[in-house]
CSV table of C-alpha atoms and ligand atoms in Angstrom, one decimal:
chain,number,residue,atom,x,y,z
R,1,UNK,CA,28.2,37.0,-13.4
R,2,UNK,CA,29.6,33.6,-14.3
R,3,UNK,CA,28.0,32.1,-11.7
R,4,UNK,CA,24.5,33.0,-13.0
R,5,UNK,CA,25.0,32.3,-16.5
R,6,UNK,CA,26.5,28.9,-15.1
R,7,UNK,CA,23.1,27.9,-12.8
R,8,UNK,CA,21.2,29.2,-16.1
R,9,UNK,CA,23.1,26.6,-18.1
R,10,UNK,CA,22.9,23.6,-15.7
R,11,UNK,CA,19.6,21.7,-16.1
R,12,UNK,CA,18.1,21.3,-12.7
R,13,UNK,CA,18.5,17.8,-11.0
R,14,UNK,CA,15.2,15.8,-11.3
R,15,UNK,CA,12.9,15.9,-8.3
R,16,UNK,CA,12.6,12.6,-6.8
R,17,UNK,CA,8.7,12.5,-7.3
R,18,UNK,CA,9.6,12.6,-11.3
R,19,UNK,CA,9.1,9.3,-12.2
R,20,UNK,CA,8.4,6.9,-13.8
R,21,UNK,CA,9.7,7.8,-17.1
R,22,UNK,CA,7.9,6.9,-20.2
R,23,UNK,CA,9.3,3.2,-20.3
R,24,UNK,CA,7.6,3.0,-16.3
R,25,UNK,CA,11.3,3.1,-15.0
R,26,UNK,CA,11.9,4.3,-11.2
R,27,UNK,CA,15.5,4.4,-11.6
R,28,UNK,CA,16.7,1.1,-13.0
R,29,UNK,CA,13.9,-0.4,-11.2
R,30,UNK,CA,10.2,-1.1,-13.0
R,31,UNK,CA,9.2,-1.7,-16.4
R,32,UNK,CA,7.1,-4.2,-17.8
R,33,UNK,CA,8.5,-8.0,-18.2
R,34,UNK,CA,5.0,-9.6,-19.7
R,35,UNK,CA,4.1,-12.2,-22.0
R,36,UNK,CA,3.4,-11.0,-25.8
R,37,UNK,CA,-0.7,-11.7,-24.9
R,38,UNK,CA,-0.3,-8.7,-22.1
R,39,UNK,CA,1.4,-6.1,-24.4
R,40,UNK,CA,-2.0,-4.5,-26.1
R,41,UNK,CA,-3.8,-4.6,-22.6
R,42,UNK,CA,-1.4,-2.6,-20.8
R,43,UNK,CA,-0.8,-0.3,-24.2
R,44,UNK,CA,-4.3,0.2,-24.1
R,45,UNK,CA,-4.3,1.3,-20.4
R,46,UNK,CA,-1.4,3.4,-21.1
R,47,UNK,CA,-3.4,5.5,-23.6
R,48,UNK,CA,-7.1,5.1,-21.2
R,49,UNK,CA,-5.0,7.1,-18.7
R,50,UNK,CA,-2.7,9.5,-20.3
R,51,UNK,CA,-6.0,10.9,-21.9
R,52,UNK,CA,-7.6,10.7,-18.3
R,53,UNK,CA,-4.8,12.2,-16.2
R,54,UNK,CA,-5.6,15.7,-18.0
R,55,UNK,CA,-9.3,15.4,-17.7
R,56,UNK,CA,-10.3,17.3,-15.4
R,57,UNK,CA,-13.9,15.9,-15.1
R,58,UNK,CA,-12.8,12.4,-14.6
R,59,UNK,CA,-10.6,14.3,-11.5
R,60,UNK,CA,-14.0,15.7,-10.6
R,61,UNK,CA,-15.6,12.4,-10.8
R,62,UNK,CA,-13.4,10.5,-8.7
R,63,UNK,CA,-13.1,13.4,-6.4
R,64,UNK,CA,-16.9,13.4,-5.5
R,65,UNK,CA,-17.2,10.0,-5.2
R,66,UNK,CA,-13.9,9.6,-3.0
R,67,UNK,CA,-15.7,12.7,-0.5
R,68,UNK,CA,-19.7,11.2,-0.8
R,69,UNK,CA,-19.0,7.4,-1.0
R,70,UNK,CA,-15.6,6.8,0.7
R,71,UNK,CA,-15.8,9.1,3.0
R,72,UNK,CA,-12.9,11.4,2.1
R,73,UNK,CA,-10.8,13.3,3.8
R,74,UNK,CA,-9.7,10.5,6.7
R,75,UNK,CA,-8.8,12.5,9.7
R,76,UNK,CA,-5.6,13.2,11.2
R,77,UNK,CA,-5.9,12.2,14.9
R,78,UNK,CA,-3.6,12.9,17.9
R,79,UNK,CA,-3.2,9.3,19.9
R,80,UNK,CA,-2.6,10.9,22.8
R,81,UNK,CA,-3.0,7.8,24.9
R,82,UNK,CA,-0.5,5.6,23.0
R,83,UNK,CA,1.7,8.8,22.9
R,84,UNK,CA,1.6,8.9,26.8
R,85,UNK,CA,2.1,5.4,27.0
R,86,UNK,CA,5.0,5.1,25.0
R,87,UNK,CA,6.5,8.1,27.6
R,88,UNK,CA,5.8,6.4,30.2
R,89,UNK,CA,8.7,5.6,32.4
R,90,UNK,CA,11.2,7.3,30.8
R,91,UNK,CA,11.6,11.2,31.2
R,92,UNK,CA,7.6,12.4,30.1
R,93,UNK,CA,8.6,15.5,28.3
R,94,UNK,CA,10.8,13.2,26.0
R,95,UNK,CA,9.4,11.0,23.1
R,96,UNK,CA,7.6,12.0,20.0
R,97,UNK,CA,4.0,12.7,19.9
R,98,UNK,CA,2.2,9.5,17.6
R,99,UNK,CA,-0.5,11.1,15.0
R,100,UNK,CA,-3.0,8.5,13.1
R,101,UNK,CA,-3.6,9.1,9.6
R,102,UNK,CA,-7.3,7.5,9.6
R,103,UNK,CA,-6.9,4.9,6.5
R,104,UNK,CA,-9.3,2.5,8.6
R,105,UNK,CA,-12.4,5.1,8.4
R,106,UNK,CA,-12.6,4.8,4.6
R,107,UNK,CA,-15.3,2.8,3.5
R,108,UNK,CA,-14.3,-0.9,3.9
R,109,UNK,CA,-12.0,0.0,6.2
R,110,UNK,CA,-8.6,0.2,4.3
R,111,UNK,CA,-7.5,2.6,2.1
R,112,UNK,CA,-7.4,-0.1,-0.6
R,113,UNK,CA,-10.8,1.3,-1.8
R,114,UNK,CA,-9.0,4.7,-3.1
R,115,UNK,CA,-7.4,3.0,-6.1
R,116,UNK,CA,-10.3,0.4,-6.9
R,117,UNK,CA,-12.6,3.2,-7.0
R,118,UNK,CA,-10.4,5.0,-9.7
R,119,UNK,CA,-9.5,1.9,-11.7
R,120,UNK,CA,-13.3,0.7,-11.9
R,121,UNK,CA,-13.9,4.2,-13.7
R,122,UNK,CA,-10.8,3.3,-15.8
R,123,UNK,CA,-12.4,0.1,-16.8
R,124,UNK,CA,-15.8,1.7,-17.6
R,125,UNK,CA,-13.6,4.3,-19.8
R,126,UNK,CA,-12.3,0.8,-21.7
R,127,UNK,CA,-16.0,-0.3,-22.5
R,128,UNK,CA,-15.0,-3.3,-20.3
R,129,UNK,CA,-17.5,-5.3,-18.4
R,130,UNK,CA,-15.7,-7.4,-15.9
R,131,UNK,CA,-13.2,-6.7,-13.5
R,132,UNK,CA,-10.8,-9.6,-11.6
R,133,UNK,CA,-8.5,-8.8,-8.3
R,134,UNK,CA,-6.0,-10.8,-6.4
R,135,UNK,CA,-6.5,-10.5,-2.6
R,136,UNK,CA,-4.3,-11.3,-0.1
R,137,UNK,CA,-6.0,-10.0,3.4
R,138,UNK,CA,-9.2,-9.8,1.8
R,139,UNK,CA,-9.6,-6.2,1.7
R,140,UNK,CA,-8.3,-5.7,-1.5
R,141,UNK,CA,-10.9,-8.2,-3.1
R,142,UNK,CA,-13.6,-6.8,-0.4
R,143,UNK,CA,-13.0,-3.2,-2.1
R,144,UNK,CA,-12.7,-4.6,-5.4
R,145,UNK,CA,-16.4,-6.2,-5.0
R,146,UNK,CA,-17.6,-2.9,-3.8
R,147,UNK,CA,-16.1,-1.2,-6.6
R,148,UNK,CA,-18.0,-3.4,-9.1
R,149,UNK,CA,-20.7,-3.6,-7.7
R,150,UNK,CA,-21.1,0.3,-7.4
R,151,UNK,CA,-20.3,0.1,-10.8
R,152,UNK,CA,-22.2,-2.3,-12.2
R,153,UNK,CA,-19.7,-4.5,-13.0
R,154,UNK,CA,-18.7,-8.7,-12.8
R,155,UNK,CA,-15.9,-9.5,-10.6
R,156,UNK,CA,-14.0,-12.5,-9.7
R,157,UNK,CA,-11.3,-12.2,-6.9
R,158,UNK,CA,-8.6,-15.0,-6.4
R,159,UNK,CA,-7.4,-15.9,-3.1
R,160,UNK,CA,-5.5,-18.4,-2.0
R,161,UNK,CA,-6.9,-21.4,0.5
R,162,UNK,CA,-4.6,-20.4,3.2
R,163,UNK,CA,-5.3,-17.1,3.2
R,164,UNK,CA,-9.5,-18.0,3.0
R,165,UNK,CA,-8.8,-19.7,6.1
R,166,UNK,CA,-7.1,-16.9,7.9
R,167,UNK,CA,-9.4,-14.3,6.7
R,168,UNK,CA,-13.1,-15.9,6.5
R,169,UNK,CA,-14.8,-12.8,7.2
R,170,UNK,CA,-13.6,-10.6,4.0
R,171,UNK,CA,-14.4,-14.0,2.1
R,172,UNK,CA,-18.5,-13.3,3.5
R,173,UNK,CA,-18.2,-9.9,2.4
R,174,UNK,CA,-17.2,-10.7,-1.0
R,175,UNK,CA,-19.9,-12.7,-1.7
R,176,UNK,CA,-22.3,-11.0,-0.7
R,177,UNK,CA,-21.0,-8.0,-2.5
R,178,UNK,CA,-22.0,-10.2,-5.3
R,179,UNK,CA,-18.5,-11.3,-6.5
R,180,UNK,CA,-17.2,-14.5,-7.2
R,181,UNK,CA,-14.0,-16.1,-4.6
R,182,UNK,CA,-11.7,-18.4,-6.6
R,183,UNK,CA,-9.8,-20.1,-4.1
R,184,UNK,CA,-6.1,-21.1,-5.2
R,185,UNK,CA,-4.3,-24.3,-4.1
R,186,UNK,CA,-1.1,-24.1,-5.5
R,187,UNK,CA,2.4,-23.0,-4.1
R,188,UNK,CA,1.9,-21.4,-0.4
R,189,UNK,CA,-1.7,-20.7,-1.2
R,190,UNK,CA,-1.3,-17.2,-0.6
R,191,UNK,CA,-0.8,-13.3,-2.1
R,192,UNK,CA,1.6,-14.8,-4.3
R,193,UNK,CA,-0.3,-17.6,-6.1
R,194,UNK,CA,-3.4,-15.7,-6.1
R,195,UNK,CA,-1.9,-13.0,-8.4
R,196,UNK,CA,-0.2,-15.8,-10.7
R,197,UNK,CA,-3.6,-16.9,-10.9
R,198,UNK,CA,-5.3,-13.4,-11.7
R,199,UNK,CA,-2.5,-12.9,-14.2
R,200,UNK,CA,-3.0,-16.4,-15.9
R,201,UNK,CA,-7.0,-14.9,-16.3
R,202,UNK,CA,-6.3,-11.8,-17.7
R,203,UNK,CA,-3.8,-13.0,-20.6
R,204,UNK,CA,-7.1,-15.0,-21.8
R,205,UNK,CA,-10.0,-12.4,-21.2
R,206,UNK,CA,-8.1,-8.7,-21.8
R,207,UNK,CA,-11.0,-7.9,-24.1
R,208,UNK,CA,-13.7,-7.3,-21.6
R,209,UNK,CA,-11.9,-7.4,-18.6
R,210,UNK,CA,-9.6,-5.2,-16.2
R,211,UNK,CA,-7.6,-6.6,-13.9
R,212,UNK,CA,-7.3,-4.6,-10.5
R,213,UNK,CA,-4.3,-4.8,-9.0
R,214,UNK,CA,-4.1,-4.4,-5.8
R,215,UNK,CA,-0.4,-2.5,-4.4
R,216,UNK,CA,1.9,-0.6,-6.6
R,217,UNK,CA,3.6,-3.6,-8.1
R,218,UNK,CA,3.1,-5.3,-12.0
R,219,UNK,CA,4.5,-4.1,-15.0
R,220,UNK,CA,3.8,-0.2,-16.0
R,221,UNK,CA,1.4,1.8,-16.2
R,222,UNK,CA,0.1,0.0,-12.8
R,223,UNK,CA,2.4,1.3,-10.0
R,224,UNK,CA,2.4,4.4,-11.1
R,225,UNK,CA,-1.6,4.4,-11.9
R,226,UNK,CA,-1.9,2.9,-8.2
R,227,UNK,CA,-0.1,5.3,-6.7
R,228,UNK,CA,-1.5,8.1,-8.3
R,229,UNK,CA,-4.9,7.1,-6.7
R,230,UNK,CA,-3.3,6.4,-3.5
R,231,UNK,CA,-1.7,9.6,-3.5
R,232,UNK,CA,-4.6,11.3,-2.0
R,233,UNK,CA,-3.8,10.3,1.1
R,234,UNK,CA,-0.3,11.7,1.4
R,235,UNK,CA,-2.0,15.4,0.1
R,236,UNK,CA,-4.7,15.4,2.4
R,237,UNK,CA,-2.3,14.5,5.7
R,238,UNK,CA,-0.1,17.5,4.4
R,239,UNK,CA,-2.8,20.2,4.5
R,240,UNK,CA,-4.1,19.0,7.8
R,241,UNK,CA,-0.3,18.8,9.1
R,242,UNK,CA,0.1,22.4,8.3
R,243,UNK,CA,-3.6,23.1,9.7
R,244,UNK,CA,-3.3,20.7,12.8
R,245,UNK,CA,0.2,20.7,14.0
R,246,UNK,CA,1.2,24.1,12.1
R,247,UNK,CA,4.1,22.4,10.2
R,248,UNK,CA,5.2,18.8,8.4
R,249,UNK,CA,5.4,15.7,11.0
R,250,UNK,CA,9.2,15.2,11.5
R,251,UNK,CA,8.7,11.7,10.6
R,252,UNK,CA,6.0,9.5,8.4
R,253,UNK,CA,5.9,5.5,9.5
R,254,UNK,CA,3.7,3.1,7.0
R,255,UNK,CA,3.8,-0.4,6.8
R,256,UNK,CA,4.9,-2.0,3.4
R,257,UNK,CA,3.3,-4.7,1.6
R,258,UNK,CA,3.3,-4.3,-1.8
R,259,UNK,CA,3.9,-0.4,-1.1
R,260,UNK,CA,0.2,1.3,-2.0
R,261,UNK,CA,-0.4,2.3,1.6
R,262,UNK,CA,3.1,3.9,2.0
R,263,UNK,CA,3.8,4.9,-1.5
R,264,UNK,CA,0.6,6.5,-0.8
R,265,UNK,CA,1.2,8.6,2.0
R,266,UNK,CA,5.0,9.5,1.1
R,267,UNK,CA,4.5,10.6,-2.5
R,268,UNK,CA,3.4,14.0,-1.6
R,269,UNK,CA,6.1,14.3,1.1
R,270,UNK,CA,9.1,12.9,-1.3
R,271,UNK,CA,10.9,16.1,-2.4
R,272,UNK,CA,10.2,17.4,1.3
R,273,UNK,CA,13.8,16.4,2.4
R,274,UNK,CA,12.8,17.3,6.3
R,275,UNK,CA,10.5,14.4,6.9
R,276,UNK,CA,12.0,11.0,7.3
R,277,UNK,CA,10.1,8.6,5.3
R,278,UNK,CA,9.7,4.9,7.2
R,279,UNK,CA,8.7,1.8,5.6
R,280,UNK,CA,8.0,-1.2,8.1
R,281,UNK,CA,7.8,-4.8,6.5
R,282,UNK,CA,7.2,-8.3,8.0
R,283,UNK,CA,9.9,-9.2,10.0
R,284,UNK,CA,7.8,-12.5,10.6
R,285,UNK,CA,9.1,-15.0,12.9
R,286,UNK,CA,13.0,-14.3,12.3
R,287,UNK,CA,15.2,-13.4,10.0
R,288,UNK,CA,15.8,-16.8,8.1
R,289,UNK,CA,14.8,-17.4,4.7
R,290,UNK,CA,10.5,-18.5,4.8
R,291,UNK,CA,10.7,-16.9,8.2
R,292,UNK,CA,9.6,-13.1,6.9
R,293,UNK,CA,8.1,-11.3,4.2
R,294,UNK,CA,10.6,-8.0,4.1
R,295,UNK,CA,12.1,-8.4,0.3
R,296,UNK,CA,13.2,-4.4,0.8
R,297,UNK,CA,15.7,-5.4,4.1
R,298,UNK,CA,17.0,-8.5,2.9
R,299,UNK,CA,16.0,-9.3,-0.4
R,300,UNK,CA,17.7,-8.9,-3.9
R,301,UNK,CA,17.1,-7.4,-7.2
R,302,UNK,CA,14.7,-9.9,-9.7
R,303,UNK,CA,11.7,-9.9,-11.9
R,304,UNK,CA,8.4,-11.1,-10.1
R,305,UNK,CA,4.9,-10.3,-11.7
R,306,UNK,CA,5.9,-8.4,-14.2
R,307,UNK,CA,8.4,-5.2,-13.0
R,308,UNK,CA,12.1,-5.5,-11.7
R,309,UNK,CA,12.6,-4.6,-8.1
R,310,UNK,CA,13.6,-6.2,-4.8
R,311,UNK,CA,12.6,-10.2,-4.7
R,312,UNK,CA,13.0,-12.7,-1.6
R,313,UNK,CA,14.4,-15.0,-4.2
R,314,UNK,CA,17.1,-18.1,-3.4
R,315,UNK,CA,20.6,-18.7,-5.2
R,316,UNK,CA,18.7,-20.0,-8.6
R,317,UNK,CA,16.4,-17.0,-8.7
R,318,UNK,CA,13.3,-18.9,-7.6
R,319,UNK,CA,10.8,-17.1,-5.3
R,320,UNK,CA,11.4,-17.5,-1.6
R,321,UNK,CA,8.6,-18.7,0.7
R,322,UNK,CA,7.5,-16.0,2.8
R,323,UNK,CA,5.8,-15.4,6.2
R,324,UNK,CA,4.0,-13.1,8.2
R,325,UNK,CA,1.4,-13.1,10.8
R,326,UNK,CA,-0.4,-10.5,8.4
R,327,UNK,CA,-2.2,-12.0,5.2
R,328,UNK,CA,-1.3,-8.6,3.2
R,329,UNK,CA,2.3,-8.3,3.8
R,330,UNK,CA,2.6,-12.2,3.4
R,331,UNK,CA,4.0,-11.0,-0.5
R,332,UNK,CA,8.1,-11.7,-1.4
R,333,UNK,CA,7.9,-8.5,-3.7
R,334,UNK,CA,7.5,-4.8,-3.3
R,335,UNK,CA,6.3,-1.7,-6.0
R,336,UNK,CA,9.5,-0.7,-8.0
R,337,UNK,CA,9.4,2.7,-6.9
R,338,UNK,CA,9.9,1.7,-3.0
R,339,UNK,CA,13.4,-0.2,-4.7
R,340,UNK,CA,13.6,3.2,-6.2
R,341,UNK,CA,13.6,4.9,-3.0
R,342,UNK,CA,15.7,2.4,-1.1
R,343,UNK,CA,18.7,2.6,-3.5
R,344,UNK,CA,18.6,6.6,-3.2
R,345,UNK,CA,18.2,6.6,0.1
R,346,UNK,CA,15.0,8.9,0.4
R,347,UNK,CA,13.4,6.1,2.3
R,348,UNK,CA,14.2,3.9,5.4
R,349,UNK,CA,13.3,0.1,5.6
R,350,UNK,CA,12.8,-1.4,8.5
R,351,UNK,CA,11.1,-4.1,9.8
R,352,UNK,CA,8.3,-5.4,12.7
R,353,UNK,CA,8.4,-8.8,13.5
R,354,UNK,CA,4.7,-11.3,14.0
R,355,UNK,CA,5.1,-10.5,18.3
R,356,UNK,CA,5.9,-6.6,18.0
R,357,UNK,CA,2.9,-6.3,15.4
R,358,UNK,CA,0.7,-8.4,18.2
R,359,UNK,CA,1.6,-6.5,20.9
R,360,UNK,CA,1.1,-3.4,19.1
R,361,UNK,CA,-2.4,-4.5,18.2
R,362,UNK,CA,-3.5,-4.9,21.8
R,363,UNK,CA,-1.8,-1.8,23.0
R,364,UNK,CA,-3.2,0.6,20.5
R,365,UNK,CA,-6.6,-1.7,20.9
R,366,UNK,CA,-6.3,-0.8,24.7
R,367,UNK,CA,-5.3,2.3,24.6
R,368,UNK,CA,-7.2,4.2,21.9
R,369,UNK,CA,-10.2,1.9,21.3
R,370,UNK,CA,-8.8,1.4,17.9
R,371,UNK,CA,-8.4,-1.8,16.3
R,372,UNK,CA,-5.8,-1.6,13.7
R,373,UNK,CA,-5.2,-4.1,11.1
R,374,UNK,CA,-2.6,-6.7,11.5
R,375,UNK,CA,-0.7,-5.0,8.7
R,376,UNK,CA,-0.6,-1.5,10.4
R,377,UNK,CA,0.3,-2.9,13.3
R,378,UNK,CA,3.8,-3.3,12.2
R,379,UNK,CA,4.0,0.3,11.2
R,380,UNK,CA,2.8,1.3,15.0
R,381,UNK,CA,5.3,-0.9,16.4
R,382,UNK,CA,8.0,0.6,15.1
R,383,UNK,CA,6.4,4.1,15.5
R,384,UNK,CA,6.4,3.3,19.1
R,385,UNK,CA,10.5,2.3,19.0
R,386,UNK,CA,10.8,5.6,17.0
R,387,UNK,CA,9.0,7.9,19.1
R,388,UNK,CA,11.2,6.8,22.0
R,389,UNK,CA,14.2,8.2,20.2
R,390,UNK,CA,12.9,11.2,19.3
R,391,UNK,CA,12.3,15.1,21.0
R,392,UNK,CA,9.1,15.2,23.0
R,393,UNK,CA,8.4,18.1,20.5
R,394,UNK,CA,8.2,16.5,17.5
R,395,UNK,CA,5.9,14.4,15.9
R,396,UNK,CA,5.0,11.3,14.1
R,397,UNK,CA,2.6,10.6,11.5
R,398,UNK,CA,1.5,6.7,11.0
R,399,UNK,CA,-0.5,6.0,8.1
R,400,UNK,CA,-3.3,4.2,9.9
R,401,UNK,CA,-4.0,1.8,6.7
R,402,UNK,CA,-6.6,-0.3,7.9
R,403,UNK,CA,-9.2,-1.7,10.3
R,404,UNK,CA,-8.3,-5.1,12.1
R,405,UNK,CA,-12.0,-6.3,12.0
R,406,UNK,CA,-11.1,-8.6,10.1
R,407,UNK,CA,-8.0,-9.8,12.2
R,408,UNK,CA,-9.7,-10.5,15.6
R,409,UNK,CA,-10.2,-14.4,14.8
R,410,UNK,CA,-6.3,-14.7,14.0
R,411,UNK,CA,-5.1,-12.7,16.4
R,412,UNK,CA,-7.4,-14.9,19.1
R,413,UNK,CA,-5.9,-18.1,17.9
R,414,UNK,CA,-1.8,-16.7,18.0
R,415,UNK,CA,-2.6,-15.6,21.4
R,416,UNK,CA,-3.7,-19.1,22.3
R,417,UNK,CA,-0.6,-20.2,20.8
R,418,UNK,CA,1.7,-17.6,22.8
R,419,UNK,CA,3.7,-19.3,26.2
A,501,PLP,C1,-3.5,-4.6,1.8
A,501,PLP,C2,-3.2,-3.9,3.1
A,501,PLP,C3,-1.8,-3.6,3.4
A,501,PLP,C4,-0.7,-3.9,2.5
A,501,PLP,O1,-0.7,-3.5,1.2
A,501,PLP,P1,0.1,-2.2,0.7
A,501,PLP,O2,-0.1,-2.2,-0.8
A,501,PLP,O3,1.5,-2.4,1.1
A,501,PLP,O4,-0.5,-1.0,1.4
A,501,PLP,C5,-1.6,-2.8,4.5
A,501,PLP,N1,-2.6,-2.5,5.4
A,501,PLP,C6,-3.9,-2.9,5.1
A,501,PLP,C7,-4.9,-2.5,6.1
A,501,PLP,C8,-4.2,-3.6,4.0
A,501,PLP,O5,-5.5,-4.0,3.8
């Protein structure tokens, strides 16, 4: 008897999916650390979206246009020749089977294009006219263009000069999408700079314009607004699991920039204590400071565009250079609620380094006629490692976040460069 009235008494523990709270805190992690100028634009977003999250025919909205315009549901796919390959050799009944969660067949080719969709109706909710972006690979700005101009609205995208260089093709698209590329010169010339950049923008035009950010990083409401969007992703690849492989994949694998593709694929599955959860970051050339991009596996608490959470940061707090072979992990922060999940151990970090990514890029190229982005590759190369380790019964789900379209120059040019 006492034992009933006790579990009646004790409140139950908070599912790990509960967050944020109302102050956009994911554990200690989060928040919203902006200048004064910033305060009514995100209270105003705050308010746009609490009154949206419980409408069902924005829901409806988005939810049509996601299935006639984007292309929605992606399909799970069975690689089975990757799969095979990574048996081959050792014992062939051994090694987990490698599934594809299809990211790259959403229109433009990432799944970046879920959450600009939703935050372009946001900014149409605000009255607002113009939308900016930052943009590290490009596809974030190349989404953001198509958003606006679906939408019928202006849009600027800032990217930095290196990353233009690296990435011309998305810079094409943009433009002719009709938006305007604001090239950056400052610091690295890269993710980082070009969201200083957008941020400097949006303190002087909040009136009539939304700024889209990219990952689930800033201050609140945005990681959890980003998420939200991106969460589609991890819903849809738990119906088909129970439809396709008659249960939930042993393991999920996603590569981690600023978090979107992976907080968007594990939010579903985060009080589902039977899948491992994998985060891959850049392991870049080494791991030396300026060698990597991985602020999760070797990184330290700070405050960097708004929201506390793990920073590549040296002894006086200043942002660390960063590298990676991939123009959207190339980023020395990461969402709050990937800190979140690091510090209560729900997910694993690991990391891919610049030659595991390229290799994984040609093999999965080669053996599935699937060129995946630079970026994913560093989630398949560790899926490959994983599945090695793993029964021959079990499986693995990699969110397949991109297309490498826009990669094939860059990868040319570091082959050249290989001995
Ligand atoms: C932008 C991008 C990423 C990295 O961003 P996340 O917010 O970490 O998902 C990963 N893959 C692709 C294909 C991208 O375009």
């Amino acid at each position: 008897m006492s034992t009933i009235s006790n579990d009646l008494q004790t409140p139950r523990p908070p599912l790990i999916s509960e967050v944020p709270d109302e102050r956009g805190r994911f554990g200690q992690f989060g928040g919203a650390y902006v200048p004064e100028t910033l305060v009514s634009a995100l209270e105003q977003l705050i308010d746009v979206y609490d009154r949206v999250r419980s409408d069902e025919r924005f829901w409806d909205e988005l939810r049509s246009l996601l299935t006639t315009y984007v292309g929605r549901p992606t399909p799970l796919y069975f690689a089975q020749r990757l799969t095979k390959h990574a048996r081959k050799g050792a014992d062939r009944t051994k090694g987990a089977e490698i599934w594809f969660k299809r990211e790259d067949l959403a229109h433009t080719g990432a799944h970046k294009i879920n959450n600009t969709i939703g935050q372009g109706l946001l900014t149409k909710k605000m009255g607002k006219r113009r939308i900016i972006a930052e943009t590290g690979a490009g596809q974030h700005g190349v989404a953001s263009a198509t958003a606006a101009a679906f939408l019928g609205l202006e849009c600027d995208v800032y990217m930095g000069s290196e990353d233009v260089r690296r990435q011309r093709l998305n810079v094409t698209r943009m433009k002719m999408l009709g938006a305007n590329v604001i090239e950056v010169n400052s610091g690295s010339r890269t993710l980082k700079d070009a969201t200083n950049e957008a941020m400097r923008d949006w303190m002087g035009s909040v009136e009539h314009t939304h700024y889209i950010i990219g990952s689930v990083v800033g201050p609140h409401p945005f990681p959890m607004i980003v998420r939200d969007f991106q969460s589609i992703i991890g819903r849809e690849c738990k119906g088909q699991s129970i439809r396709q492989l008659g249960k939930l994949p042993e393991a999920i694998v996603a590569c981690v920039g600023g978090g979107s593709n992976a907080a968007g694929i594990f939010y579903d599955f985060a009080d589902d204590k039977g899948v491992r959860l994998i985060g891959v970051e850049a392991g870049g050339r080494s791991r030396e400071p300026g060698q990597h991009a991985a602020p999760l596996s070797l990184g330290s608490p700070g405050i960097l565009h708004g929201s506390l959470s793990y920073v590549l940061q040296d002894a006086n707090g200043q942002t660390a250079d960063v590298h990676s072979c991939s123009a959207g992990l190339d980023y020395p922060g990461v969402g709050p609620e990937h800190a979140y999940w690091k510090d209560n151990g729900r997910v694993e970090y690991t990391t891919a380094t610049d030659d595991e990514a390229l290799d994984a890029f040609l093999l999965t190229a080669r053996t599935e006629g699937i060129i995946p982005a630079l970026e994913t590759s560093h989630a398949i190369a560790h899926a490959l490692k994983l599945a090695a380790t793993m029964p021959g019964e079990s499986r693995i789900v990699v969110n397949l976040s991109g297309r490498g379209d826009k990669d094939v120059e860059e990868v040319g040019r570091l082959l050249a460069m290989r001995p």
